[in-house]
C-alpha angles and dihedrals in degrees: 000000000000116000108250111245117198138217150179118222105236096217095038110014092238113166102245113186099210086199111143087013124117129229107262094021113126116237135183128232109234090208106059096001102237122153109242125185113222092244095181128355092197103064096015110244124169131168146170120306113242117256101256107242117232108261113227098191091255 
């Protein structure tokens, strides 16, 4: 069984267990819905996702 680890969304406050998640993977609060990137598992960060640039084809 995986250890619970344990979170605070930084834009609601949800509660968010990263468990089974990755450092640098991208996640979603299912409270507000805001994509949020696994900054750091020990101890748990997480912050909010950058906004993806357009991409121009350049």
């Amino acid at each position: 069984m995986a250890k619970r680890r344990v979170c605070e969304c930084p834009l609601c406050g949800a509660e968010i267990d990263l468990a089974g998640y990755e450092e640098n993977e991208l996640i979603e609060c299912p409270d507000c819905g805001e994509t949020l990137e696994i900054v750091s598992l020990i101890p748990p960060v997480l912050e909010q996702a950058p906004d993806e640039e357009e991409d121009w084809g350049e």
